[in-house]
Amino acid sequence: MLKVENLTIRFDTRYGPLTAVDDVTFEVRPGEVFGLVGESGAGKSLTGQSIIGLLDPPGYIAGGQITLEGTRIDNLAYNHLRALRGRKIGMIFQDPLTSLNPLYTIGKQLTETILTHSSMTNAEAQKQAIALLTDVGIPGAGERINCYPHQFSGGMRQRVVIALALCVNPQLVIADEPTTALDVSIQAQILSLLKRMCREHGAAVILITHDMGVIAQVAQRVAVMYSGRLVEIGDVRQVVKHPQHPYARGLMGSIPSLHHQVDQLTQIDGTMPRLTDIPSGCAFHPRCPDCFDLCKDKRPPLKKIADSHIACWLYANEAHHAG
Amino acid sequence: MPDKDTALLNVTGLKRYFDVSRPFLNRVFERQKRQYLKAVNGVSFSIKRGETFALVGESGCGKSTVAHLVVGLFPPSSGKIEFDGINMTALKNRAQLRPVRRRMAMIFQDPYASLNPRWRVSNIISEPIKAFGLINGRQAIIQRTSALLEQVGLSPQDSSKFPHEFSGGQRQRISIARALAGEPEFIVCDEPTSALDVSVQAQILNLIKNLQTKFGLSYLFISHDLAVVRHIADHVGVMYMGRLCEIAPVNTLFQNPCHPYTRMLLDTIPDIEKMGNECAPPQGEIPNPLSPPSGCAFHLRCPQATDHCINNRPELENIASDVKVACFQARS
Amino acid sequence: MWWIRACGSIWEKPMDTEKLSPRKGWRIAATMRRLADSDIFYSFCHSPVTVIAALVTLLIFTSALTASWIAPQNPFDLASLDLMDSHIPPAWEDEGDKRYLLGTDDQGRDILSTILYGSRISLMVGFLSVIFSMVLGVSLGIISGYAGGLIDVFIMRIAEIQISFPAILIALLVDGVLRTLLPDAHSAQLAIIVLVFSIGVSGWVQYARTVRSSAMVEKNKEYVQAARVIGIHPVLIMTRHILPNVMGPVLVIATIHLAVAIITEATLSFLGVGVPPTQPSLGTLIRIGNDFLFSGEWWITIFPSAALAILVLAVNLLGDWLRDALNPKLR
């Protein structure tokens, strides 16, 4: 349904252009939850922003294309882009306080969004807003529709944001770290709500997060990003239980487990490179335990191996044999 | 050689109330009483030498306030903090506190705020050394800071740099080096990895663990992440709305949680090993701490709550030799 | 643009010396390179208005400092004055004299020289009172923000009472009180001290309020908590930890305040309560010239006024730029 092909996002600085997202290709199927994980600075949020056309300057799309149901959406004029936002793609941000306008009641914000994208009357829109709020689990939605965002708690606000994102039945919802600002017990509520609502509305979700646990619980497929590049895409079971790429393997090993105690966590030494000095070849090679000469010189392409796609020279030969 | 089994830190009945009243004139005109936020409301625990005691809980439960009280950032409203037999709450002036302060240190949550941005790393790390007068002479101090930097996995050349030249994980290492500079026995870690990415978190957790075995340190480890706690702690205390609701050895707590709140926390953590299966999310949110519910603070969200829980507050009581729970249901 | 390249080539030198000389030279070179590399320097080079303002300010500063060498005449030296040469218009007018480029005043003083000497006095008074204000305001602000409680309430109420009056009124008031209290306040040196004190006292509030709010933010940051855990004395925390971190906005205020202080000094001198007439500042010159404006001798007042306006405008532009450069949100 959504296809992102060879997406490259650059920032022009006075030191020259910095490539923040480099040649990223993936697709999202209708109705699925697609996870995008990576550590801070991996470019996952930028990828999400570019899909909905919210990339802030000086960042810009330097290459590749994004298509939604066969229509290119990465080079739309502002008017078309506005129609697209909300109507076809909804967005849920990390901080619910900043994504709601503090000066309007939540009812006003909801009905306004519904009215912009449909031909309902005011009363109908009001009615639908109340129905939606009840649906996302806000008790007494009829009265609370006249409340301002600051009168809600963090978890309730995120529920309102979900209602706002889904109010015109978009085909795709981009959730950028939707639960990072919330406590675990509230996070569980919001995640299960997000999953249920999107299933009921038939929307696909791109879930952007740094938390592998969240991905494991909610997503069906997952893409792992490292310094602006995709390193592994695959079925969530496959990626979480049997990660192939050395980075994904290290990432999974570094998560402390709830079920058994280990003496030492697997650690990936070093840190993610800054955008100003991304290493040659495979960006992960200076930290990779399995690095060999080829990794330093040439960047590995994303190759299909079994059900996953992996960008690593370790598996390049297998790909040849397989296909 | 001090006895291994004696408690290094003993906290009894610790309370801290914050005055969150409106300004005086507003109170007079609006006829309001003074309002107090009971951030910490009667917390008792003890930490043995060489062990890690973790406090877990959701935001606003008072766990960070406990950490700040223990290191003496502000005095408790009531209660006692005993460090190695010395009653810290009785020590009033700076000179009396100094020897105790040298023996404890703190690692902070936000690596971007915990290092003075205008100071060079060498000055940041040597500040405790100079403050406690541990080493004299420029050359000796330089040697010591270099050694400290190497201990936390940085290079001595880094000492002339400024904090902004480092990544989050490296800054947290600098923060740890500063904590080690006073040669402490006891370190309070206030969410040391919650601002870091998982792969960096693993590095820091490993470092914290290795330093413990190397120097025989004791930790008070504050965290909201149960998986991290499981990995690092020996004993765990679970806090909810300013009180402890369960204290148990780490394995007991995770295998056999007794308090319904602990169970709820364990059930809700997104876990890579229980993939995709949908569990019913818990009900309700944390009540407003300014007007806490009657009886057991958790009764509003508790699936097992009875009338008894609504009216009476359970005290922390032993249900096994090393497990303490504050719940009427767990006792029977 | 050409000056960027020029700046770049100037700074390339220190990079090489970095390897050659170890300790001190290395530090200076590193600092230089950081400066040349910084966003502030970059935004400076990319703002032509700022570059011109900086050049003008620099020109006025250097000519004021070197007035005793470059001025054609010493207007304070009564012996060198010739009453016969009074009221001469600028050199390009018909009755002008080549010796006096911008003409002379009623006592035969060369206007150009008096402007040079006058701006020296203006700048000196301006700088001293800014420093005085800054020291007073920053220390009160830090104490107020860090200590909080009753001390904070006390200092801030005084500040609020003071800013409910115009600054010039406060300066006049303080000036008047001091002149009555001090017996020989009319002696030249004491007059300047009195002036600096009164202008300085009138301006501390702005520093104190800004510093207080920054200090309140900084004191809750974890690096301050870290220092408190070690048991560092509060005075040392304020001076060594908090002070360096609140100086950014202070620098901006100080630059803009410099312009205000120069104007205040000019106003006071214009009103006749500033520097003594034997050592005229720009304000004094404008006042003297004002008497002759309607008799057609315009040059006596217009040239000092223009000098004052250009100086204040240039300093203000620098201040505006500094504010924008240090606050990336405004960009």
PDB file of N, CA and C in Angstrom, chain A residues 232-302:
ATOM      1  N   GLU A 232      17.996  -4.364   8.592  1.00  0.00           N
ATOM      2  CA  GLU A 232      17.262  -5.615   8.560  1.00  0.00           C
ATOM      3  C   GLU A 232      15.762  -5.337   8.558  1.00  0.00           C
ATOM      4  N   ILE A 233      15.036  -6.000   7.649  1.00  0.00           N
ATOM      5  CA  ILE A 233      13.574  -5.931   7.669  1.00  0.00           C
ATOM      6  C   ILE A 233      13.071  -7.357   7.696  1.00  0.00           C
ATOM      7  N   GLY A 234      12.049  -7.596   8.465  1.00  0.00           N
ATOM      8  CA  GLY A 234      11.496  -8.936   8.433  1.00  0.00           C
ATOM      9  C   GLY A 234      10.320  -9.076   9.357  1.00  0.00           C
ATOM     10  N   ASP A 235       9.815 -10.297   9.401  1.00  0.00           N
ATOM     11  CA  ASP A 235       8.745 -10.639  10.311  1.00  0.00           C
ATOM     12  C   ASP A 235       9.245 -10.425  11.748  1.00  0.00           C
ATOM     13  N   VAL A 236       8.364  -9.908  12.602  1.00  0.00           N
ATOM     14  CA  VAL A 236       8.833  -9.515  13.926  1.00  0.00           C
ATOM     15  C   VAL A 236       9.385 -10.698  14.731  1.00  0.00           C
ATOM     16  N   ARG A 237       8.758 -11.861  14.597  1.00  0.00           N
ATOM     17  CA  ARG A 237       9.256 -13.045  15.301  1.00  0.00           C
ATOM     18  C   ARG A 237      10.686 -13.356  14.883  1.00  0.00           C
ATOM     19  N   GLN A 238      10.881 -13.329  13.579  1.00  0.00           N
ATOM     20  CA  GLN A 238      12.182 -13.635  13.025  1.00  0.00           C
ATOM     21  C   GLN A 238      13.237 -12.654  13.554  1.00  0.00           C
ATOM     22  N   VAL A 239      12.925 -11.368  13.443  1.00  0.00           N
ATOM     23  CA  VAL A 239      13.917 -10.355  13.802  1.00  0.00           C
ATOM     24  C   VAL A 239      14.205 -10.370  15.307  1.00  0.00           C
ATOM     25  N   VAL A 240      13.170 -10.562  16.119  1.00  0.00           N
ATOM     26  CA  VAL A 240      13.384 -10.503  17.563  1.00  0.00           C
ATOM     27  C   VAL A 240      14.049 -11.784  18.080  1.00  0.00           C
ATOM     28  N   LYS A 241      13.555 -12.925  17.606  1.00  0.00           N
ATOM     29  CA  LYS A 241      14.094 -14.193  18.132  1.00  0.00           C
ATOM     30  C   LYS A 241      15.405 -14.578  17.465  1.00  0.00           C
ATOM     31  N   HIS A 242      15.490 -14.372  16.155  1.00  0.00           N
ATOM     32  CA  HIS A 242      16.701 -14.782  15.452  1.00  0.00           C
ATOM     33  C   HIS A 242      17.228 -13.652  14.585  1.00  0.00           C
ATOM     34  N   PRO A 243      17.684 -12.593  15.204  1.00  0.00           N
ATOM     35  CA  PRO A 243      18.214 -11.492  14.399  1.00  0.00           C
ATOM     36  C   PRO A 243      19.454 -11.942  13.639  1.00  0.00           C
ATOM     37  N   GLN A 244      19.584 -11.475  12.406  1.00  0.00           N
ATOM     38  CA  GLN A 244      20.689 -11.905  11.565  1.00  0.00           C
ATOM     39  C   GLN A 244      21.809 -10.879  11.509  1.00  0.00           C
ATOM     40  N   HIS A 245      21.433  -9.639  11.269  1.00  0.00           N
ATOM     41  CA  HIS A 245      22.443  -8.594  11.143  1.00  0.00           C
ATOM     42  C   HIS A 245      23.164  -8.420  12.482  1.00  0.00           C
ATOM     43  N   PRO A 246      24.485  -8.276  12.459  1.00  0.00           N
ATOM     44  CA  PRO A 246      25.221  -8.166  13.725  1.00  0.00           C
ATOM     45  C   PRO A 246      24.705  -7.037  14.613  1.00  0.00           C
ATOM     46  N   TYR A 247      24.259  -5.931  14.004  1.00  0.00           N
ATOM     47  CA  TYR A 247      23.744  -4.844  14.827  1.00  0.00           C
ATOM     48  C   TYR A 247      22.456  -5.264  15.517  1.00  0.00           C
ATOM     49  N   ALA A 248      21.558  -5.880  14.745  1.00  0.00           N
ATOM     50  CA  ALA A 248      20.289  -6.324  15.326  1.00  0.00           C
ATOM     51  C   ALA A 248      20.552  -7.355  16.421  1.00  0.00           C
ATOM     52  N   ARG A 249      21.536  -8.205  16.177  1.00  0.00           N
ATOM     53  CA  ARG A 249      21.871  -9.212  17.179  1.00  0.00           C
ATOM     54  C   ARG A 249      22.355  -8.554  18.470  1.00  0.00           C
ATOM     55  N   GLY A 250      23.255  -7.580  18.307  1.00  0.00           N
ATOM     56  CA  GLY A 250      23.770  -6.866  19.474  1.00  0.00           C
ATOM     57  C   GLY A 250      22.662  -6.137  20.214  1.00  0.00           C
ATOM     58  N   LEU A 251      21.765  -5.538  19.437  1.00  0.00           N
ATOM     59  CA  LEU A 251      20.658  -4.776  20.015  1.00  0.00           C
ATOM     60  C   LEU A 251      19.766  -5.680  20.868  1.00  0.00           C
ATOM     61  N   MET A 252      19.440  -6.840  20.329  1.00  0.00           N
ATOM     62  CA  MET A 252      18.579  -7.760  21.067  1.00  0.00           C
ATOM     63  C   MET A 252      19.299  -8.264  22.316  1.00  0.00           C
ATOM     64  N   GLY A 253      20.592  -8.523  22.185  1.00  0.00           N
ATOM     65  CA  GLY A 253      21.349  -9.053  23.319  1.00  0.00           C
ATOM     66  C   GLY A 253      21.516  -8.032  24.428  1.00  0.00           C
ATOM     67  N   SER A 254      21.454  -6.752  24.065  1.00  0.00           N
ATOM     68  CA  SER A 254      21.710  -5.739  25.077  1.00  0.00           C
ATOM     69  C   SER A 254      20.467  -5.413  25.894  1.00  0.00           C
ATOM     70  N   ILE A 255      19.322  -5.991  25.518  1.00  0.00           N
ATOM     71  CA  ILE A 255      18.118  -5.730  26.296  1.00  0.00           C
ATOM     72  C   ILE A 255      18.093  -6.672  27.486  1.00  0.00           C
ATOM     73  N   PRO A 256      18.051  -6.103  28.709  1.00  0.00           N
ATOM     74  CA  PRO A 256      18.003  -6.987  29.865  1.00  0.00           C
ATOM     75  C   PRO A 256      16.691  -7.771  29.868  1.00  0.00           C
ATOM     76  N   SER A 257      16.774  -9.030  30.282  1.00  0.00           N
ATOM     77  CA  SER A 257      15.582  -9.861  30.217  1.00  0.00           C
ATOM     78  C   SER A 257      14.868  -9.884  31.553  1.00  0.00           C
ATOM     79  N   LEU A 258      13.550 -10.080  31.495  1.00  0.00           N
ATOM     80  CA  LEU A 258      12.755 -10.174  32.711  1.00  0.00           C
ATOM     81  C   LEU A 258      12.760 -11.575  33.274  1.00  0.00           C
ATOM     82  N   HIS A 259      13.173 -12.525  32.459  1.00  0.00           N
ATOM     83  CA  HIS A 259      12.939 -13.914  32.840  1.00  0.00           C
ATOM     84  C   HIS A 259      14.165 -14.637  33.376  1.00  0.00           C
ATOM     85  N   HIS A 260      15.309 -14.237  32.941  1.00  0.00           N
ATOM     86  CA  HIS A 260      16.482 -14.896  33.495  1.00  0.00           C
ATOM     87  C   HIS A 260      17.579 -13.864  33.654  1.00  0.00           C
ATOM     88  N   GLN A 261      18.401 -14.111  34.683  1.00  0.00           N
ATOM     89  CA  GLN A 261      19.447 -13.157  34.962  1.00  0.00           C
ATOM     90  C   GLN A 261      20.730 -13.599  34.288  1.00  0.00           C
ATOM     91  N   VAL A 262      21.371 -12.677  33.604  1.00  0.00           N
ATOM     92  CA  VAL A 262      22.685 -12.989  33.054  1.00  0.00           C
ATOM     93  C   VAL A 262      23.693 -12.131  33.795  1.00  0.00           C
ATOM     94  N   ASP A 263      24.938 -12.592  33.776  1.00  0.00           N
ATOM     95  CA  ASP A 263      25.945 -11.837  34.497  1.00  0.00           C
ATOM     96  C   ASP A 263      26.293 -10.549  33.770  1.00  0.00           C
ATOM     97  N   GLN A 264      26.501 -10.678  32.472  1.00  0.00           N
ATOM     98  CA  GLN A 264      26.868  -9.528  31.667  1.00  0.00           C
ATOM     99  C   GLN A 264      25.936  -9.452  30.466  1.00  0.00           C
ATOM    100  N   LEU A 265      25.517  -8.243  30.134  1.00  0.00           N
ATOM    101  CA  LEU A 265      24.717  -8.078  28.931  1.00  0.00           C
ATOM    102  C   LEU A 265      25.665  -8.042  27.734  1.00  0.00           C
ATOM    103  N   THR A 266      25.169  -8.533  26.602  1.00  0.00           N
ATOM    104  CA  THR A 266      25.962  -8.374  25.391  1.00  0.00           C
ATOM    105  C   THR A 266      26.052  -6.886  25.134  1.00  0.00           C
ATOM    106  N   GLN A 267      27.224  -6.380  24.906  1.00  0.00           N
ATOM    107  CA  GLN A 267      27.270  -4.958  24.607  1.00  0.00           C
ATOM    108  C   GLN A 267      27.925  -4.681  23.266  1.00  0.00           C
ATOM    109  N   ILE A 268      27.396  -3.657  22.589  1.00  0.00           N
ATOM    110  CA  ILE A 268      28.028  -3.209  21.360  1.00  0.00           C
ATOM    111  C   ILE A 268      28.935  -2.068  21.768  1.00  0.00           C
ATOM    112  N   ASP A 269      30.224  -2.215  21.571  1.00  0.00           N
ATOM    113  CA  ASP A 269      31.133  -1.157  22.000  1.00  0.00           C
ATOM    114  C   ASP A 269      31.001   0.056  21.095  1.00  0.00           C
ATOM    115  N   GLY A 270      31.378   1.182  21.648  1.00  0.00           N
ATOM    116  CA  GLY A 270      31.344   2.412  20.865  1.00  0.00           C
ATOM    117  C   GLY A 270      29.951   2.996  20.796  1.00  0.00           C
ATOM    118  N   THR A 271      29.803   4.034  19.980  1.00  0.00           N
ATOM    119  CA  THR A 271      28.498   4.668  19.837  1.00  0.00           C
ATOM    120  C   THR A 271      28.193   4.829  18.351  1.00  0.00           C
ATOM    121  N   MET A 272      26.929   5.147  18.094  1.00  0.00           N
ATOM    122  CA  MET A 272      26.524   5.393  16.714  1.00  0.00           C
ATOM    123  C   MET A 272      27.307   6.588  16.173  1.00  0.00           C
ATOM    124  N   PRO A 273      27.823   6.482  14.928  1.00  0.00           N
ATOM    125  CA  PRO A 273      28.611   7.604  14.408  1.00  0.00           C
ATOM    126  C   PRO A 273      27.759   8.849  14.260  1.00  0.00           C
ATOM    127  N   ARG A 274      28.405  10.021  14.403  1.00  0.00           N
ATOM    128  CA  ARG A 274      27.689  11.260  14.126  1.00  0.00           C
ATOM    129  C   ARG A 274      27.485  11.366  12.627  1.00  0.00           C
ATOM    130  N   LEU A 275      26.489  12.176  12.244  1.00  0.00           N
ATOM    131  CA  LEU A 275      26.180  12.305  10.817  1.00  0.00           C
ATOM    132  C   LEU A 275      27.353  12.882  10.049  1.00  0.00           C
ATOM    133  N   THR A 276      28.215  13.626  10.755  1.00  0.00           N
ATOM    134  CA  THR A 276      29.320  14.269  10.056  1.00  0.00           C
ATOM    135  C   THR A 276      30.412  13.275   9.668  1.00  0.00           C
ATOM    136  N   ASP A 277      30.506  12.150  10.376  1.00  0.00           N
ATOM    137  CA  ASP A 277      31.536  11.192   9.960  1.00  0.00           C
ATOM    138  C   ASP A 277      31.008   9.761   9.997  1.00  0.00           C
ATOM    139  N   ILE A 278      30.154   9.466   9.039  1.00  0.00           N
ATOM    140  CA  ILE A 278      29.681   8.107   8.876  1.00  0.00           C
ATOM    141  C   ILE A 278      30.799   7.317   8.185  1.00  0.00           C
ATOM    142  N   PRO A 279      31.160   6.173   8.770  1.00  0.00           N
ATOM    143  CA  PRO A 279      32.283   5.419   8.199  1.00  0.00           C
ATOM    144  C   PRO A 279      31.986   4.950   6.774  1.00  0.00           C
ATOM    145  N   SER A 280      33.074   4.659   6.065  1.00  0.00           N
ATOM    146  CA  SER A 280      32.931   4.162   4.697  1.00  0.00           C
ATOM    147  C   SER A 280      32.362   2.751   4.743  1.00  0.00           C
ATOM    148  N   GLY A 281      31.915   2.283   3.591  1.00  0.00           N
ATOM    149  CA  GLY A 281      31.406   0.910   3.507  1.00  0.00           C
ATOM    150  C   GLY A 281      30.171   0.755   4.366  1.00  0.00           C
ATOM    151  N   CYS A 282      30.128  -0.358   5.097  1.00  0.00           N
ATOM    152  CA  CYS A 282      29.006  -0.579   6.003  1.00  0.00           C
ATOM    153  C   CYS A 282      29.170   0.361   7.198  1.00  0.00           C
ATOM    154  N   ALA A 283      28.131   1.129   7.515  1.00  0.00           N
ATOM    155  CA  ALA A 283      28.255   2.134   8.575  1.00  0.00           C
ATOM    156  C   ALA A 283      28.521   1.500   9.932  1.00  0.00           C
ATOM    157  N   PHE A 284      28.235   0.228  10.075  1.00  0.00           N
ATOM    158  CA  PHE A 284      28.368  -0.449  11.361  1.00  0.00           C
ATOM    159  C   PHE A 284      29.748  -1.078  11.541  1.00  0.00           C
ATOM    160  N   HIS A 285      30.576  -1.070  10.473  1.00  0.00           N
ATOM    161  CA  HIS A 285      31.780  -1.911  10.545  1.00  0.00           C
ATOM    162  C   HIS A 285      32.740  -1.618  11.704  1.00  0.00           C
ATOM    163  N   PRO A 286      32.907  -0.336  12.156  1.00  0.00           N
ATOM    164  CA  PRO A 286      33.864  -0.167  13.261  1.00  0.00           C
ATOM    165  C   PRO A 286      33.399  -0.824  14.563  1.00  0.00           C
ATOM    166  N   ARG A 287      32.101  -1.072  14.714  1.00  0.00           N
ATOM    167  CA  ARG A 287      31.612  -1.658  15.959  1.00  0.00           C
ATOM    168  C   ARG A 287      31.271  -3.134  15.797  1.00  0.00           C
ATOM    169  N   CYS A 288      31.443  -3.645  14.574  1.00  0.00           N
ATOM    170  CA  CYS A 288      30.931  -4.978  14.271  1.00  0.00           C
ATOM    171  C   CYS A 288      31.927  -6.054  14.689  1.00  0.00           C
ATOM    172  N   PRO A 289      31.484  -7.078  15.392  1.00  0.00           N
ATOM    173  CA  PRO A 289      32.401  -8.158  15.785  1.00  0.00           C
ATOM    174  C   PRO A 289      32.799  -9.046  14.612  1.00  0.00           C
ATOM    175  N   ASP A 290      31.972  -9.065  13.557  1.00  0.00           N
ATOM    176  CA  ASP A 290      32.251  -9.970  12.439  1.00  0.00           C
ATOM    177  C   ASP A 290      32.786  -9.227  11.215  1.00  0.00           C
ATOM    178  N   CYS A 291      33.332  -8.035  11.440  1.00  0.00           N
ATOM    179  CA  CYS A 291      33.736  -7.208  10.305  1.00  0.00           C
ATOM    180  C   CYS A 291      34.921  -7.818   9.549  1.00  0.00           C
ATOM    181  N   PHE A 292      34.866  -7.793   8.234  1.00  0.00           N
ATOM    182  CA  PHE A 292      36.047  -8.163   7.459  1.00  0.00           C
ATOM    183  C   PHE A 292      36.304  -7.097   6.398  1.00  0.00           C
ATOM    184  N   ASP A 293      37.327  -7.325   5.556  1.00  0.00           N
ATOM    185  CA  ASP A 293      37.823  -6.257   4.682  1.00  0.00           C
ATOM    186  C   ASP A 293      36.753  -5.637   3.806  1.00  0.00           C
ATOM    187  N   LEU A 294      35.919  -6.472   3.233  1.00  0.00           N
ATOM    188  CA  LEU A 294      34.908  -5.992   2.297  1.00  0.00           C
ATOM    189  C   LEU A 294      33.991  -4.954   2.958  1.00  0.00           C
ATOM    190  N   CYS A 295      33.699  -5.176   4.255  1.00  0.00           N
ATOM    191  CA  CYS A 295      32.779  -4.295   4.969  1.00  0.00           C
ATOM    192  C   CYS A 295      33.300  -2.867   5.004  1.00  0.00           C
ATOM    193  N   LYS A 296      34.634  -2.710   5.023  1.00  0.00           N
ATOM    194  CA  LYS A 296      35.208  -1.377   5.165  1.00  0.00           C
ATOM    195  C   LYS A 296      35.127  -0.597   3.865  1.00  0.00           C
ATOM    196  N   ASP A 297      35.072  -1.312   2.757  1.00  0.00           N
ATOM    197  CA  ASP A 297      35.151  -0.634   1.457  1.00  0.00           C
ATOM    198  C   ASP A 297      33.795  -0.431   0.807  1.00  0.00           C
ATOM    199  N   LYS A 298      32.958  -1.456   0.893  1.00  0.00           N
ATOM    200  CA  LYS A 298      31.734  -1.398   0.112  1.00  0.00           C
ATOM    201  C   LYS A 298      30.514  -1.516   0.999  1.00  0.00           C
ATOM    202  N   ARG A 299      29.510  -0.736   0.643  1.00  0.00           N
ATOM    203  CA  ARG A 299      28.307  -0.763   1.434  1.00  0.00           C
ATOM    204  C   ARG A 299      27.464  -1.971   1.026  1.00  0.00           C
ATOM    205  N   PRO A 300      27.034  -2.797   1.973  1.00  0.00           N
ATOM    206  CA  PRO A 300      26.261  -3.993   1.619  1.00  0.00           C
ATOM    207  C   PRO A 300      24.847  -3.616   1.169  1.00  0.00           C
ATOM    208  N   PRO A 301      24.354  -4.221   0.103  1.00  0.00           N
ATOM    209  CA  PRO A 301      22.983  -3.950  -0.327  1.00  0.00           C
ATOM    210  C   PRO A 301      21.987  -4.742   0.522  1.00  0.00           C
ATOM    211  N   LEU A 302      20.728  -4.312   0.490  1.00  0.00           N
ATOM    212  CA  LEU A 302      19.670  -5.015   1.216  1.00  0.00           C
ATOM    213  C   LEU A 302      19.291  -6.247   0.396  1.00  0.00           C
TER     214      LEU A 302
END
